[in-house]
């Protein structure tokens, strides 16, 4: 059965790619014309040719006076499609479908009205596929950069059950919550990084430009400098003579880290394990991973996706290798007949509160509702933890920078103080 399903998906992908390959390219055209009232009007439309644009305008009651292809600006780059754009489009689709607007009309209206050219092109391609008879889920599948497997599988489940509007509403809620959670995590990670960067920048500037001025003054003293002052001056001399090595080392370290993180799965796993052990930050990442797991599994389960497949999707959406490994182990145990709450306890990773709520959901038959409640609880805890960390980081930043700057100032004034004591 699995082989048959794989063959079916492969044939669908090939069909979608072939259909997309033979579609005409869509361009943006600028037009000027006269409407039914004799007033001059202008605007932009997307199409494959000038003739197509002219026919569209005539159908709208506009007499075209000039149509030309819009030239790309050399200085203005097109905005990329973000995850929030996809979340907003999903919410709009859910709203329009629930209002009774047909799917084709919904996609067409959203494609025409969006401000980003790349989004308009994406929706135009999907619209052409749907109009040619391809299902919406199969039309989304070639665009994996924007619609992942979980998104496409949920849409397919909605098509099969005939509840596409409800499924899009669940996907929109899931995407919106996921983006909010991601934003909070980035905020939590940004503040500690900002402390380190600012402290290093201030220290380097003082060592390169301020300490040398004091060194010229100390050379006229003709006396031995305090040990602390001498250490600071030696570091300043080394940095002045080898600052390019310092910059190259930082750039090389960043490049090597990115390359290893991109190419090595074991390295990514070790980084994920390390992040969970960082004080304050690790606690936030733990709760965020459990929130993502609960939200993803609730969304898939309520959409009619089998629990086994939902656990696989939740493992990939957890965002951390430690939780992914644990959830895949839970999936194996569930496949062998074990209850999910029992399998989660055996991992030793999930807290009792989470496993107990899963147990209640399994016994009552409302697992998706219980998981949604769990996700809400952990998302609130992440929000509170990020706010607490933000309020804590600000004084820490002041203390760190004050200590660095104050230490360098003390080191520079120590010889002056000692000279005053001798006098």
PDB file of C-alpha atoms in Angstrom, residues 69-250:
ATOM      1  CA  UNK A  69       5.144  45.377 -20.418  1.00  0.00           C
ATOM      2  CA  UNK A  70       6.374  46.755 -17.095  1.00  0.00           C
ATOM      3  CA  UNK A  71      10.170  46.863 -17.023  1.00  0.00           C
ATOM      4  CA  UNK A  72      12.012  45.561 -13.966  1.00  0.00           C
ATOM      5  CA  UNK A  73      13.793  48.200 -11.891  1.00  0.00           C
ATOM      6  CA  UNK A  74      17.537  47.836 -11.467  1.00  0.00           C
ATOM      7  CA  UNK A  75      17.467  49.502  -8.064  1.00  0.00           C
ATOM      8  CA  UNK A  76      14.303  48.029  -6.564  1.00  0.00           C
ATOM      9  CA  UNK A  77      14.426  44.322  -5.795  1.00  0.00           C
ATOM     10  CA  UNK A  78      11.201  42.340  -5.554  1.00  0.00           C
ATOM     11  CA  UNK A  79      10.100  41.451  -2.054  1.00  0.00           C
ATOM     12  CA  UNK A  80      10.353  37.799  -1.122  1.00  0.00           C
ATOM     13  CA  UNK A  81       7.414  35.681  -0.036  1.00  0.00           C
ATOM     14  CA  UNK A  82       7.569  35.268   3.731  1.00  0.00           C
ATOM     15  CA  UNK A  83       5.959  32.696   5.993  1.00  0.00           C
ATOM     16  CA  UNK A  84       3.654  35.422   7.312  1.00  0.00           C
ATOM     17  CA  UNK A  85       2.490  36.097   3.739  1.00  0.00           C
ATOM     18  CA  UNK A  86       1.476  32.442   3.403  1.00  0.00           C
ATOM     19  CA  UNK A  87      -0.290  32.589   6.781  1.00  0.00           C
ATOM     20  CA  UNK A  88      -2.250  35.683   5.721  1.00  0.00           C
ATOM     21  CA  UNK A  89      -3.198  34.130   2.366  1.00  0.00           C
ATOM     22  CA  UNK A  90      -4.358  30.979   4.156  1.00  0.00           C
ATOM     23  CA  UNK A  91      -6.530  33.029   6.520  1.00  0.00           C
ATOM     24  CA  UNK A  92      -8.038  34.940   3.581  1.00  0.00           C
ATOM     25  CA  UNK A  93      -8.799  31.702   1.727  1.00  0.00           C
ATOM     26  CA  UNK A  94     -10.451  30.264   4.852  1.00  0.00           C
ATOM     27  CA  UNK A  95     -12.590  33.389   5.291  1.00  0.00           C
ATOM     28  CA  UNK A  96     -13.706  33.539   1.646  1.00  0.00           C
ATOM     29  CA  UNK A  97     -14.456  29.805   1.407  1.00  0.00           C
ATOM     30  CA  UNK A  98     -16.523  29.922   4.607  1.00  0.00           C
ATOM     31  CA  UNK A  99     -18.450  32.845   3.075  1.00  0.00           C
ATOM     32  CA  UNK A 100     -19.386  30.667   0.093  1.00  0.00           C
ATOM     33  CA  UNK A 101     -16.974  32.106  -2.478  1.00  0.00           C
ATOM     34  CA  UNK A 102     -15.857  29.399  -4.969  1.00  0.00           C
ATOM     35  CA  UNK A 103     -12.246  28.220  -4.736  1.00  0.00           C
ATOM     36  CA  UNK A 104     -11.242  29.421  -8.223  1.00  0.00           C
ATOM     37  CA  UNK A 105     -12.738  32.861  -7.614  1.00  0.00           C
ATOM     38  CA  UNK A 106     -11.007  33.049  -4.233  1.00  0.00           C
ATOM     39  CA  UNK A 107      -7.562  32.343  -5.656  1.00  0.00           C
ATOM     40  CA  UNK A 108      -8.152  34.712  -8.568  1.00  0.00           C
ATOM     41  CA  UNK A 109      -9.229  37.599  -6.324  1.00  0.00           C
ATOM     42  CA  UNK A 110      -6.336  37.101  -3.915  1.00  0.00           C
ATOM     43  CA  UNK A 111      -3.846  36.894  -6.785  1.00  0.00           C
ATOM     44  CA  UNK A 112      -5.044  40.124  -8.365  1.00  0.00           C
ATOM     45  CA  UNK A 113      -5.186  42.093  -5.136  1.00  0.00           C
ATOM     46  CA  UNK A 114      -1.897  41.172  -3.448  1.00  0.00           C
ATOM     47  CA  UNK A 115       0.783  43.856  -3.251  1.00  0.00           C
ATOM     48  CA  UNK A 116       3.758  41.521  -3.852  1.00  0.00           C
ATOM     49  CA  UNK A 117       4.520  40.522  -7.437  1.00  0.00           C
ATOM     50  CA  UNK A 118       5.966  37.149  -6.410  1.00  0.00           C
ATOM     51  CA  UNK A 119       2.775  36.269  -4.525  1.00  0.00           C
ATOM     52  CA  UNK A 120       0.689  37.230  -7.563  1.00  0.00           C
ATOM     53  CA  UNK A 121       2.845  34.990  -9.765  1.00  0.00           C
ATOM     54  CA  UNK A 122       2.564  32.109  -7.294  1.00  0.00           C
ATOM     55  CA  UNK A 123      -1.211  32.362  -7.051  1.00  0.00           C
ATOM     56  CA  UNK A 124      -1.520  32.729 -10.839  1.00  0.00           C
ATOM     57  CA  UNK A 125       0.397  29.472 -11.314  1.00  0.00           C
ATOM     58  CA  UNK A 126      -1.768  27.681  -8.739  1.00  0.00           C
ATOM     59  CA  UNK A 127      -4.920  29.102 -10.370  1.00  0.00           C
ATOM     60  CA  UNK A 128      -3.888  27.805 -13.805  1.00  0.00           C
ATOM     61  CA  UNK A 129      -3.334  24.331 -12.340  1.00  0.00           C
ATOM     62  CA  UNK A 130      -6.720  24.295 -10.588  1.00  0.00           C
ATOM     63  CA  UNK A 131      -8.520  25.544 -13.709  1.00  0.00           C
ATOM     64  CA  UNK A 132      -6.867  22.785 -15.758  1.00  0.00           C
ATOM     65  CA  UNK A 133      -8.423  20.126 -13.504  1.00  0.00           C
ATOM     66  CA  UNK A 134      -5.626  19.458 -10.999  1.00  0.00           C
ATOM     67  CA  UNK A 135      -6.687  19.306  -7.347  1.00  0.00           C
ATOM     68  CA  UNK A 136      -5.608  22.142  -5.087  1.00  0.00           C
ATOM     69  CA  UNK A 137      -3.351  19.932  -2.983  1.00  0.00           C
ATOM     70  CA  UNK A 138      -1.539  18.667  -6.095  1.00  0.00           C
ATOM     71  CA  UNK A 139      -1.262  22.257  -7.364  1.00  0.00           C
ATOM     72  CA  UNK A 140       0.451  23.267  -4.099  1.00  0.00           C
ATOM     73  CA  UNK A 141       2.812  20.289  -3.984  1.00  0.00           C
ATOM     74  CA  UNK A 142       5.426  21.611  -6.501  1.00  0.00           C
ATOM     75  CA  UNK A 143       5.831  24.795  -4.412  1.00  0.00           C
ATOM     76  CA  UNK A 144       7.463  23.117  -1.394  1.00  0.00           C
ATOM     77  CA  UNK A 145       9.371  26.287  -0.553  1.00  0.00           C
ATOM     78  CA  UNK A 146       6.103  27.898   0.562  1.00  0.00           C
ATOM     79  CA  UNK A 147       3.759  24.943   1.200  1.00  0.00           C
ATOM     80  CA  UNK A 148       5.412  22.115   3.126  1.00  0.00           C
ATOM     81  CA  UNK A 149       4.227  18.494   3.201  1.00  0.00           C
ATOM     82  CA  UNK A 150       2.111  19.105   6.301  1.00  0.00           C
ATOM     83  CA  UNK A 151       0.258  21.967   4.606  1.00  0.00           C
ATOM     84  CA  UNK A 152      -0.375  19.950   1.428  1.00  0.00           C
ATOM     85  CA  UNK A 153      -1.457  16.818   3.321  1.00  0.00           C
ATOM     86  CA  UNK A 154      -3.957  18.824   5.379  1.00  0.00           C
ATOM     87  CA  UNK A 155      -5.415  20.390   2.218  1.00  0.00           C
ATOM     88  CA  UNK A 156      -5.684  16.918   0.667  1.00  0.00           C
ATOM     89  CA  UNK A 157      -7.514  15.679   3.772  1.00  0.00           C
ATOM     90  CA  UNK A 158      -9.909  18.632   3.504  1.00  0.00           C
ATOM     91  CA  UNK A 159     -10.589  17.872  -0.166  1.00  0.00           C
ATOM     92  CA  UNK A 160     -11.340  14.230   0.580  1.00  0.00           C
ATOM     93  CA  UNK A 161     -13.649  15.064   3.512  1.00  0.00           C
ATOM     94  CA  UNK A 162     -15.379  17.973   1.742  1.00  0.00           C
ATOM     95  CA  UNK A 163     -14.516  20.430   4.520  1.00  0.00           C
ATOM     96  CA  UNK A 164     -11.869  22.532   2.802  1.00  0.00           C
ATOM     97  CA  UNK A 165     -12.995  25.761   4.499  1.00  0.00           C
ATOM     98  CA  UNK A 166     -12.640  24.240   7.991  1.00  0.00           C
ATOM     99  CA  UNK A 167      -9.251  22.772   7.144  1.00  0.00           C
ATOM    100  CA  UNK A 168      -7.966  26.107   5.833  1.00  0.00           C
ATOM    101  CA  UNK A 169      -9.193  27.737   9.041  1.00  0.00           C
ATOM    102  CA  UNK A 170      -7.176  25.211  11.079  1.00  0.00           C
ATOM    103  CA  UNK A 171      -4.110  25.654   8.870  1.00  0.00           C
ATOM    104  CA  UNK A 172      -4.379  29.450   9.169  1.00  0.00           C
ATOM    105  CA  UNK A 173      -4.606  29.248  12.962  1.00  0.00           C
ATOM    106  CA  UNK A 174      -1.667  26.840  13.043  1.00  0.00           C
ATOM    107  CA  UNK A 175       0.479  29.047  10.792  1.00  0.00           C
ATOM    108  CA  UNK A 176      -0.380  32.228  12.717  1.00  0.00           C
ATOM    109  CA  UNK A 177       0.445  30.611  16.064  1.00  0.00           C
ATOM    110  CA  UNK A 178       3.659  29.145  14.647  1.00  0.00           C
ATOM    111  CA  UNK A 179       4.828  32.529  13.344  1.00  0.00           C
ATOM    112  CA  UNK A 180       3.992  34.229  16.644  1.00  0.00           C
ATOM    113  CA  UNK A 181       5.968  31.578  18.517  1.00  0.00           C
ATOM    114  CA  UNK A 182       8.891  31.886  16.125  1.00  0.00           C
ATOM    115  CA  UNK A 183       8.923  35.654  16.596  1.00  0.00           C
ATOM    116  CA  UNK A 184       9.022  35.262  20.384  1.00  0.00           C
ATOM    117  CA  UNK A 185      11.916  32.798  20.190  1.00  0.00           C
ATOM    118  CA  UNK A 186      13.871  35.121  17.909  1.00  0.00           C
ATOM    119  CA  UNK A 187      13.259  37.938  20.369  1.00  0.00           C
ATOM    120  CA  UNK A 188      14.554  35.776  23.220  1.00  0.00           C
ATOM    121  CA  UNK A 189      17.687  34.842  21.261  1.00  0.00           C
ATOM    122  CA  UNK A 190      18.320  38.389  20.026  1.00  0.00           C
ATOM    123  CA  UNK A 191      18.880  40.069  23.383  1.00  0.00           C
ATOM    124  CA  UNK A 192      21.755  37.838  24.613  1.00  0.00           C
ATOM    125  CA  UNK A 193      23.380  38.091  21.177  1.00  0.00           C
ATOM    126  CA  UNK A 194      23.028  41.869  21.307  1.00  0.00           C
ATOM    127  CA  UNK A 195      24.772  41.969  24.700  1.00  0.00           C
ATOM    128  CA  UNK A 196      27.748  40.020  23.379  1.00  0.00           C
ATOM    129  CA  UNK A 197      28.019  42.007  20.130  1.00  0.00           C
ATOM    130  CA  UNK A 198      27.780  45.405  21.822  1.00  0.00           C
ATOM    131  CA  UNK A 199      30.289  44.446  24.517  1.00  0.00           C
ATOM    132  CA  UNK A 200      32.791  43.187  21.919  1.00  0.00           C
ATOM    133  CA  UNK A 201      32.328  46.263  19.694  1.00  0.00           C
ATOM    134  CA  UNK A 202      32.850  48.714  22.582  1.00  0.00           C
ATOM    135  CA  UNK A 203      35.909  46.827  23.811  1.00  0.00           C
ATOM    136  CA  UNK A 204      37.514  46.718  20.370  1.00  0.00           C
ATOM    137  CA  UNK A 205      36.913  50.433  19.767  1.00  0.00           C
ATOM    138  CA  UNK A 206      38.480  51.351  23.110  1.00  0.00           C
ATOM    139  CA  UNK A 207      41.479  49.094  22.548  1.00  0.00           C
ATOM    140  CA  UNK A 208      42.069  50.430  19.032  1.00  0.00           C
ATOM    141  CA  UNK A 209      41.557  54.165  19.542  1.00  0.00           C
ATOM    142  CA  UNK A 210      41.535  55.108  23.243  1.00  0.00           C
ATOM    143  CA  UNK A 211      44.212  52.925  24.844  1.00  0.00           C
ATOM    144  CA  UNK A 212      46.940  53.985  22.321  1.00  0.00           C
ATOM    145  CA  UNK A 213      46.418  57.627  23.375  1.00  0.00           C
ATOM    146  CA  UNK A 214      47.062  56.738  27.006  1.00  0.00           C
ATOM    147  CA  UNK A 215      50.061  54.605  26.002  1.00  0.00           C
ATOM    148  CA  UNK A 216      51.740  57.675  24.456  1.00  0.00           C
ATOM    149  CA  UNK A 217      51.232  59.524  27.740  1.00  0.00           C
ATOM    150  CA  UNK A 218      52.591  56.620  29.825  1.00  0.00           C
ATOM    151  CA  UNK A 219      55.750  56.420  27.705  1.00  0.00           C
ATOM    152  CA  UNK A 220      56.792  59.792  29.129  1.00  0.00           C
ATOM    153  CA  UNK A 221      56.509  58.605  32.735  1.00  0.00           C
ATOM    154  CA  UNK A 222      59.625  56.457  32.607  1.00  0.00           C
ATOM    155  CA  UNK A 223      58.217  54.190  35.324  1.00  0.00           C
ATOM    156  CA  UNK A 224      56.969  50.617  35.419  1.00  0.00           C
ATOM    157  CA  UNK A 225      53.256  50.335  34.733  1.00  0.00           C
ATOM    158  CA  UNK A 226      50.834  48.330  36.918  1.00  0.00           C
ATOM    159  CA  UNK A 227      50.276  44.746  35.770  1.00  0.00           C
ATOM    160  CA  UNK A 228      46.621  45.324  34.875  1.00  0.00           C
ATOM    161  CA  UNK A 229      47.491  48.370  32.776  1.00  0.00           C
ATOM    162  CA  UNK A 230      50.342  46.535  31.039  1.00  0.00           C
ATOM    163  CA  UNK A 231      48.047  43.634  30.139  1.00  0.00           C
ATOM    164  CA  UNK A 232      45.505  46.015  28.566  1.00  0.00           C
ATOM    165  CA  UNK A 233      48.249  47.809  26.607  1.00  0.00           C
ATOM    166  CA  UNK A 234      49.668  44.486  25.346  1.00  0.00           C
ATOM    167  CA  UNK A 235      46.226  43.415  24.172  1.00  0.00           C
ATOM    168  CA  UNK A 236      45.795  46.795  22.443  1.00  0.00           C
ATOM    169  CA  UNK A 237      49.175  46.433  20.665  1.00  0.00           C
ATOM    170  CA  UNK A 238      48.327  42.920  19.510  1.00  0.00           C
ATOM    171  CA  UNK A 239      44.909  44.032  18.240  1.00  0.00           C
ATOM    172  CA  UNK A 240      46.408  47.002  16.360  1.00  0.00           C
ATOM    173  CA  UNK A 241      48.962  44.806  14.634  1.00  0.00           C
ATOM    174  CA  UNK A 242      46.684  41.820  14.003  1.00  0.00           C
ATOM    175  CA  UNK A 243      43.155  43.207  13.780  1.00  0.00           C
ATOM    176  CA  UNK A 244      42.701  41.729  10.306  1.00  0.00           C
ATOM    177  CA  UNK A 245      43.486  38.257  11.705  1.00  0.00           C
ATOM    178  CA  UNK A 246      40.807  38.892  14.320  1.00  0.00           C
ATOM    179  CA  UNK A 247      38.240  39.845  11.636  1.00  0.00           C
ATOM    180  CA  UNK A 248      39.232  36.916   9.410  1.00  0.00           C
ATOM    181  CA  UNK A 249      38.918  34.527  12.360  1.00  0.00           C
ATOM    182  CA  UNK A 250      35.395  35.759  13.148  1.00  0.00           C
TER     183      UNK A 250
END
